[in-house]
């Protein structure tokens, strides 16, 4: 009931419909939101995060997730990812065409097919990097929006430090259980034992997020 009331309070403050609330029975301290619009949103927290964070820190984390919902980040990323998936499909189609195409006409066009395949591969690779850059930007934006929603950026910074600082203590079984949803969580499992920025990160470094919030 306390969690439900917290989410309801933040939804009213943000002028949003009340999302569904879910609890994952897992010791990994984390939370995530999903849904393509505020009317179809779900906010989930793990039992691990409820045990490790104070009430103010948990509210700050939920504010971050509610900001994702308000900004329709799931929809934005789904659209961006669709074009990358389309390029991937075309790339595979060209590859198998070159591999198994046996007619004389296809052999004569092998050079053109190779060029098209190379261009498609470059577009796919660049598209992947752009989608990942977009996800990192949306995390910074959700931090900002969540801090404004709760009026407490310090608690969100403290929560991020607690979450990432405790990942090394989590049983491997629980980590595997939530691996599929890691990219959607406030702090991905990839940050266990580190958190440096690179082009293939779904999230910005926690140290930079904390610095901005402070």
PDB file of C-alpha atoms in Angstrom:
ATOM      1  CA  UNK A   1       0.000   0.000   0.000  1.00  0.00           C
ATOM      2  CA  UNK A   2       2.830   2.452   0.790  1.00  0.00           C
ATOM      3  CA  UNK A   3       4.428   1.858  -2.605  1.00  0.00           C
ATOM      4  CA  UNK A   4       1.085   2.247  -4.389  1.00  0.00           C
ATOM      5  CA  UNK A   5       0.432   5.539  -2.552  1.00  0.00           C
ATOM      6  CA  UNK A   6       3.911   6.802  -3.470  1.00  0.00           C
ATOM      7  CA  UNK A   7       3.394   6.096  -7.183  1.00  0.00           C
ATOM      8  CA  UNK A   8      -0.102   7.615  -7.087  1.00  0.00           C
ATOM      9  CA  UNK A   9       1.237  10.786  -5.440  1.00  0.00           C
ATOM     10  CA  UNK A  10       3.941  11.202  -8.087  1.00  0.00           C
ATOM     11  CA  UNK A  11       1.476  10.503 -10.909  1.00  0.00           C
ATOM     12  CA  UNK A  12      -0.823  13.252  -9.632  1.00  0.00           C
ATOM     13  CA  UNK A  13       2.115  15.631  -9.325  1.00  0.00           C
ATOM     14  CA  UNK A  14       3.149  14.859 -12.910  1.00  0.00           C
ATOM     15  CA  UNK A  15      -0.429  15.161 -14.219  1.00  0.00           C
ATOM     16  CA  UNK A  16      -0.361  11.565 -15.466  1.00  0.00           C
ATOM     17  CA  UNK A  17      -2.768   8.624 -15.223  1.00  0.00           C
ATOM     18  CA  UNK A  18      -1.957   6.192 -12.439  1.00  0.00           C
ATOM     19  CA  UNK A  19       0.291   3.454 -13.886  1.00  0.00           C
ATOM     20  CA  UNK A  20       0.131  -0.191 -12.888  1.00  0.00           C
ATOM     21  CA  UNK A  21       2.505  -1.061 -10.047  1.00  0.00           C
ATOM     22  CA  UNK A  22       4.467  -4.304  -9.865  1.00  0.00           C
ATOM     23  CA  UNK A  23       6.938  -5.869  -7.450  1.00  0.00           C
ATOM     24  CA  UNK A  24       9.605  -8.334  -8.619  1.00  0.00           C
ATOM     25  CA  UNK A  25      10.719 -10.801  -5.955  1.00  0.00           C
ATOM     26  CA  UNK A  26      14.431 -10.436  -6.588  1.00  0.00           C
ATOM     27  CA  UNK A  27      17.345  -9.235  -4.447  1.00  0.00           C
ATOM     28  CA  UNK A  28      18.803  -7.087  -7.264  1.00  0.00           C
ATOM     29  CA  UNK A  29      18.139  -3.469  -6.177  1.00  0.00           C
ATOM     30  CA  UNK A  30      16.533  -1.955  -9.254  1.00  0.00           C
ATOM     31  CA  UNK A  31      13.414  -0.525 -10.889  1.00  0.00           C
ATOM     32  CA  UNK A  32      12.069  -0.009 -14.392  1.00  0.00           C
ATOM     33  CA  UNK A  33       9.092   1.340 -16.317  1.00  0.00           C
ATOM     34  CA  UNK A  34       7.462   0.101 -19.496  1.00  0.00           C
ATOM     35  CA  UNK A  35       4.517   0.971 -21.716  1.00  0.00           C
ATOM     36  CA  UNK A  36       4.247   2.949 -24.943  1.00  0.00           C
ATOM     37  CA  UNK A  37       2.090   5.690 -23.382  1.00  0.00           C
ATOM     38  CA  UNK A  38       1.212   7.030 -19.898  1.00  0.00           C
ATOM     39  CA  UNK A  39      -2.207   5.350 -20.137  1.00  0.00           C
ATOM     40  CA  UNK A  40      -0.617   1.904 -20.590  1.00  0.00           C
ATOM     41  CA  UNK A  41       2.368   2.269 -18.292  1.00  0.00           C
ATOM     42  CA  UNK A  42       3.720  -0.066 -15.648  1.00  0.00           C
ATOM     43  CA  UNK A  43       6.268   0.830 -12.959  1.00  0.00           C
ATOM     44  CA  UNK A  44       8.082  -2.078 -11.316  1.00  0.00           C
ATOM     45  CA  UNK A  45      10.459  -2.253  -8.369  1.00  0.00           C
ATOM     46  CA  UNK A  46      12.335  -5.223  -6.922  1.00  0.00           C
ATOM     47  CA  UNK A  47      12.117  -6.402  -3.330  1.00  0.00           C
ATOM     48  CA  UNK A  48      15.873  -5.746  -3.196  1.00  0.00           C
ATOM     49  CA  UNK A  49      15.533  -2.025  -3.849  1.00  0.00           C
ATOM     50  CA  UNK A  50      12.790  -1.652  -1.243  1.00  0.00           C
ATOM     51  CA  UNK A  51      15.046  -3.262   1.344  1.00  0.00           C
ATOM     52  CA  UNK A  52      18.108  -1.122   0.577  1.00  0.00           C
ATOM     53  CA  UNK A  53      16.766   2.393  -0.056  1.00  0.00           C
ATOM     54  CA  UNK A  54      15.174   4.908   2.267  1.00  0.00           C
ATOM     55  CA  UNK A  55      11.663   6.135   1.503  1.00  0.00           C
ATOM     56  CA  UNK A  56      12.984   9.375  -0.035  1.00  0.00           C
ATOM     57  CA  UNK A  57      15.512   7.501  -2.184  1.00  0.00           C
ATOM     58  CA  UNK A  58      12.875   5.056  -3.409  1.00  0.00           C
ATOM     59  CA  UNK A  59      10.545   7.947  -4.264  1.00  0.00           C
ATOM     60  CA  UNK A  60      13.383   9.586  -6.231  1.00  0.00           C
ATOM     61  CA  UNK A  61      13.938   6.358  -8.210  1.00  0.00           C
ATOM     62  CA  UNK A  62      10.219   6.067  -8.974  1.00  0.00           C
ATOM     63  CA  UNK A  63      10.247   9.732 -10.042  1.00  0.00           C
ATOM     64  CA  UNK A  64      12.983   8.838 -12.544  1.00  0.00           C
ATOM     65  CA  UNK A  65      10.863   5.974 -13.919  1.00  0.00           C
ATOM     66  CA  UNK A  66       7.737   8.147 -14.064  1.00  0.00           C
ATOM     67  CA  UNK A  67       9.745  10.663 -16.080  1.00  0.00           C
ATOM     68  CA  UNK A  68      10.530   7.911 -18.616  1.00  0.00           C
ATOM     69  CA  UNK A  69       6.794   7.254 -18.890  1.00  0.00           C
ATOM     70  CA  UNK A  70       5.882  10.939 -19.222  1.00  0.00           C
ATOM     71  CA  UNK A  71       8.515  11.404 -21.962  1.00  0.00           C
ATOM     72  CA  UNK A  72       7.227   8.276 -23.812  1.00  0.00           C
ATOM     73  CA  UNK A  73      10.784   6.947 -23.918  1.00  0.00           C
ATOM     74  CA  UNK A  74       9.705   3.359 -24.585  1.00  0.00           C
ATOM     75  CA  UNK A  75       7.874   4.474 -27.733  1.00  0.00           C
ATOM     76  CA  UNK A  76      10.762   6.681 -28.890  1.00  0.00           C
ATOM     77  CA  UNK A  77      13.287   3.869 -28.482  1.00  0.00           C
ATOM     78  CA  UNK A  78      10.978   1.318 -30.111  1.00  0.00           C
ATOM     79  CA  UNK A  79      10.673   3.517 -33.216  1.00  0.00           C
ATOM     80  CA  UNK A  80      14.421   4.127 -33.331  1.00  0.00           C
ATOM     81  CA  UNK A  81      15.156   0.418 -32.914  1.00  0.00           C
ATOM     82  CA  UNK A  82      12.690  -0.517 -35.665  1.00  0.00           C
ATOM     83  CA  UNK A  83      14.833   1.145 -38.330  1.00  0.00           C
ATOM     84  CA  UNK A  84      17.942  -0.619 -37.029  1.00  0.00           C
ATOM     85  CA  UNK A  85      16.083  -3.961 -37.163  1.00  0.00           C
ATOM     86  CA  UNK A  86      14.926  -3.187 -40.716  1.00  0.00           C
ATOM     87  CA  UNK A  87      18.524  -2.501 -41.766  1.00  0.00           C
ATOM     88  CA  UNK A  88      19.597  -5.752 -40.092  1.00  0.00           C
ATOM     89  CA  UNK A  89      16.965  -7.671 -42.094  1.00  0.00           C
ATOM     90  CA  UNK A  90      18.140  -6.082 -45.365  1.00  0.00           C
ATOM     91  CA  UNK A  91      21.750  -6.868 -44.499  1.00  0.00           C
ATOM     92  CA  UNK A  92      20.947 -10.550 -43.948  1.00  0.00           C
ATOM     93  CA  UNK A  93      18.908 -10.651 -47.157  1.00  0.00           C
ATOM     94  CA  UNK A  94      21.808  -9.234 -49.210  1.00  0.00           C
ATOM     95  CA  UNK A  95      24.253 -11.604 -47.511  1.00  0.00           C
ATOM     96  CA  UNK A  96      22.256 -14.752 -48.352  1.00  0.00           C
ATOM     97  CA  UNK A  97      21.631 -13.440 -51.857  1.00  0.00           C
ATOM     98  CA  UNK A  98      25.386 -13.186 -52.415  1.00  0.00           C
ATOM     99  CA  UNK A  99      26.009 -16.543 -50.736  1.00  0.00           C
ATOM    100  CA  UNK A 100      23.431 -18.630 -52.585  1.00  0.00           C
ATOM    101  CA  UNK A 101      22.646 -16.588 -55.683  1.00  0.00           C
ATOM    102  CA  UNK A 102      23.875 -18.775 -58.542  1.00  0.00           C
ATOM    103  CA  UNK A 103      22.481 -17.333 -61.757  1.00  0.00           C
ATOM    104  CA  UNK A 104      24.751 -15.637 -64.306  1.00  0.00           C
ATOM    105  CA  UNK A 105      22.905 -12.355 -63.933  1.00  0.00           C
ATOM    106  CA  UNK A 106      23.390 -12.382 -60.153  1.00  0.00           C
ATOM    107  CA  UNK A 107      27.072 -13.228 -60.600  1.00  0.00           C
ATOM    108  CA  UNK A 108      27.471 -10.265 -62.937  1.00  0.00           C
ATOM    109  CA  UNK A 109      25.923  -8.013 -60.290  1.00  0.00           C
ATOM    110  CA  UNK A 110      28.116  -9.403 -57.483  1.00  0.00           C
ATOM    111  CA  UNK A 111      30.172  -6.199 -57.289  1.00  0.00           C
ATOM    112  CA  UNK A 112      27.064  -4.033 -56.954  1.00  0.00           C
ATOM    113  CA  UNK A 113      25.629  -6.387 -54.320  1.00  0.00           C
ATOM    114  CA  UNK A 114      28.863  -6.241 -52.339  1.00  0.00           C
ATOM    115  CA  UNK A 115      28.747  -2.443 -52.398  1.00  0.00           C
ATOM    116  CA  UNK A 116      25.111  -2.366 -51.278  1.00  0.00           C
ATOM    117  CA  UNK A 117      25.875  -4.898 -48.537  1.00  0.00           C
ATOM    118  CA  UNK A 118      28.823  -2.799 -47.301  1.00  0.00           C
ATOM    119  CA  UNK A 119      26.694   0.362 -47.238  1.00  0.00           C
ATOM    120  CA  UNK A 120      23.889  -1.468 -45.398  1.00  0.00           C
ATOM    121  CA  UNK A 121      26.369  -2.798 -42.840  1.00  0.00           C
ATOM    122  CA  UNK A 122      27.733   0.717 -42.185  1.00  0.00           C
ATOM    123  CA  UNK A 123      24.200   2.114 -41.826  1.00  0.00           C
ATOM    124  CA  UNK A 124      23.308  -0.722 -39.415  1.00  0.00           C
ATOM    125  CA  UNK A 125      26.433  -0.176 -37.297  1.00  0.00           C
ATOM    126  CA  UNK A 126      25.987   3.609 -37.146  1.00  0.00           C
ATOM    127  CA  UNK A 127      22.284   3.116 -36.390  1.00  0.00           C
ATOM    128  CA  UNK A 128      23.132   0.871 -33.435  1.00  0.00           C
ATOM    129  CA  UNK A 129      25.498   3.510 -32.048  1.00  0.00           C
ATOM    130  CA  UNK A 130      22.877   6.237 -32.482  1.00  0.00           C
ATOM    131  CA  UNK A 131      20.204   4.193 -30.664  1.00  0.00           C
ATOM    132  CA  UNK A 132      22.605   3.545 -27.767  1.00  0.00           C
ATOM    133  CA  UNK A 133      23.525   7.249 -27.661  1.00  0.00           C
ATOM    134  CA  UNK A 134      19.794   8.035 -27.568  1.00  0.00           C
ATOM    135  CA  UNK A 135      19.233   5.668 -24.622  1.00  0.00           C
ATOM    136  CA  UNK A 136      22.061   7.353 -22.683  1.00  0.00           C
ATOM    137  CA  UNK A 137      20.606  10.791 -23.405  1.00  0.00           C
ATOM    138  CA  UNK A 138      17.150   9.667 -22.270  1.00  0.00           C
ATOM    139  CA  UNK A 139      18.631   8.437 -18.971  1.00  0.00           C
ATOM    140  CA  UNK A 140      20.128  11.874 -18.291  1.00  0.00           C
ATOM    141  CA  UNK A 141      16.771  13.426 -19.199  1.00  0.00           C
ATOM    142  CA  UNK A 142      14.876  11.041 -16.881  1.00  0.00           C
ATOM    143  CA  UNK A 143      17.283  11.903 -14.043  1.00  0.00           C
ATOM    144  CA  UNK A 144      16.554  15.590 -14.622  1.00  0.00           C
ATOM    145  CA  UNK A 145      12.793  15.045 -14.900  1.00  0.00           C
ATOM    146  CA  UNK A 146      12.691  12.800 -11.841  1.00  0.00           C
ATOM    147  CA  UNK A 147      14.648  15.330  -9.784  1.00  0.00           C
ATOM    148  CA  UNK A 148      12.186  18.063 -10.770  1.00  0.00           C
ATOM    149  CA  UNK A 149       9.209  15.823 -10.019  1.00  0.00           C
ATOM    150  CA  UNK A 150      10.354  14.978  -6.481  1.00  0.00           C
ATOM    151  CA  UNK A 151      12.321  18.166  -5.813  1.00  0.00           C
ATOM    152  CA  UNK A 152      15.075  15.978  -4.371  1.00  0.00           C
ATOM    153  CA  UNK A 153      17.994  15.363  -6.769  1.00  0.00           C
ATOM    154  CA  UNK A 154      20.276  14.478  -3.849  1.00  0.00           C
ATOM    155  CA  UNK A 155      18.176  11.437  -2.944  1.00  0.00           C
ATOM    156  CA  UNK A 156      18.309  10.153  -6.533  1.00  0.00           C
ATOM    157  CA  UNK A 157      22.101  10.564  -6.542  1.00  0.00           C
ATOM    158  CA  UNK A 158      22.321   8.688  -3.232  1.00  0.00           C
ATOM    159  CA  UNK A 159      20.026   5.931  -4.560  1.00  0.00           C
ATOM    160  CA  UNK A 160      22.172   5.437  -7.676  1.00  0.00           C
ATOM    161  CA  UNK A 161      25.293   5.092  -5.528  1.00  0.00           C
ATOM    162  CA  UNK A 162      23.609   2.545  -3.240  1.00  0.00           C
ATOM    163  CA  UNK A 163      22.228   0.522  -6.160  1.00  0.00           C
ATOM    164  CA  UNK A 164      25.505   0.211  -8.052  1.00  0.00           C
ATOM    165  CA  UNK A 165      27.525  -0.220  -4.870  1.00  0.00           C
ATOM    166  CA  UNK A 166      25.510  -3.274  -3.828  1.00  0.00           C
ATOM    167  CA  UNK A 167      25.523  -5.182  -7.153  1.00  0.00           C
ATOM    168  CA  UNK A 168      28.718  -7.044  -6.255  1.00  0.00           C
ATOM    169  CA  UNK A 169      26.898  -8.598  -3.280  1.00  0.00           C
ATOM    170  CA  UNK A 170      23.957  -9.974  -5.274  1.00  0.00           C
ATOM    171  CA  UNK A 171      23.790 -13.769  -5.877  1.00  0.00           C
ATOM    172  CA  UNK A 172      24.524 -14.782  -9.470  1.00  0.00           C
ATOM    173  CA  UNK A 173      21.143 -16.568  -9.641  1.00  0.00           C
ATOM    174  CA  UNK A 174      19.222 -13.327  -9.054  1.00  0.00           C
ATOM    175  CA  UNK A 175      21.371 -11.425 -11.550  1.00  0.00           C
ATOM    176  CA  UNK A 176      20.614 -13.988 -14.266  1.00  0.00           C
ATOM    177  CA  UNK A 177      16.895 -13.789 -13.492  1.00  0.00           C
ATOM    178  CA  UNK A 178      16.657 -10.085 -14.419  1.00  0.00           C
ATOM    179  CA  UNK A 179      19.272 -10.035 -17.182  1.00  0.00           C
ATOM    180  CA  UNK A 180      16.644  -9.738 -19.916  1.00  0.00           C
ATOM    181  CA  UNK A 181      15.283  -6.485 -18.467  1.00  0.00           C
ATOM    182  CA  UNK A 182      18.679  -4.970 -17.602  1.00  0.00           C
ATOM    183  CA  UNK A 183      18.650  -2.376 -20.394  1.00  0.00           C
ATOM    184  CA  UNK A 184      15.365  -0.938 -19.065  1.00  0.00           C
ATOM    185  CA  UNK A 185      16.478  -0.655 -15.454  1.00  0.00           C
ATOM    186  CA  UNK A 186      17.620   2.520 -13.726  1.00  0.00           C
ATOM    187  CA  UNK A 187      21.091   0.989 -13.267  1.00  0.00           C
ATOM    188  CA  UNK A 188      21.998  -1.862 -15.636  1.00  0.00           C
ATOM    189  CA  UNK A 189      23.711  -5.026 -14.469  1.00  0.00           C
ATOM    190  CA  UNK A 190      26.640  -4.224 -16.782  1.00  0.00           C
ATOM    191  CA  UNK A 191      27.726  -1.689 -14.198  1.00  0.00           C
ATOM    192  CA  UNK A 192      28.638  -4.459 -11.764  1.00  0.00           C
ATOM    193  CA  UNK A 193      32.347  -4.017 -11.063  1.00  0.00           C
ATOM    194  CA  UNK A 194      32.591  -0.837 -13.105  1.00  0.00           C
ATOM    195  CA  UNK A 195      30.661   1.728 -15.036  1.00  0.00           C
ATOM    196  CA  UNK A 196      32.852   3.456 -17.560  1.00  0.00           C
ATOM    197  CA  UNK A 197      31.279   5.151 -20.543  1.00  0.00           C
ATOM    198  CA  UNK A 198      31.701   3.562 -23.924  1.00  0.00           C
ATOM    199  CA  UNK A 199      29.891   3.729 -27.257  1.00  0.00           C
ATOM    200  CA  UNK A 200      28.077   0.451 -26.554  1.00  0.00           C
ATOM    201  CA  UNK A 201      26.685   1.403 -23.124  1.00  0.00           C
ATOM    202  CA  UNK A 202      22.920   1.639 -22.697  1.00  0.00           C
ATOM    203  CA  UNK A 203      23.387   3.935 -19.677  1.00  0.00           C
ATOM    204  CA  UNK A 204      25.772   6.823 -18.953  1.00  0.00           C
ATOM    205  CA  UNK A 205      28.342   6.358 -16.164  1.00  0.00           C
ATOM    206  CA  UNK A 206      26.785   6.523 -12.702  1.00  0.00           C
ATOM    207  CA  UNK A 207      29.559   8.874 -11.585  1.00  0.00           C
ATOM    208  CA  UNK A 208      28.528  11.419 -14.237  1.00  0.00           C
ATOM    209  CA  UNK A 209      24.838  11.048 -13.411  1.00  0.00           C
ATOM    210  CA  UNK A 210      25.550  11.587  -9.711  1.00  0.00           C
ATOM    211  CA  UNK A 211      27.752  14.615 -10.485  1.00  0.00           C
ATOM    212  CA  UNK A 212      24.966  16.256 -12.483  1.00  0.00           C
ATOM    213  CA  UNK A 213      22.356  15.529  -9.806  1.00  0.00           C
ATOM    214  CA  UNK A 214      24.565  16.878  -7.024  1.00  0.00           C
TER     215      UNK A 214
END
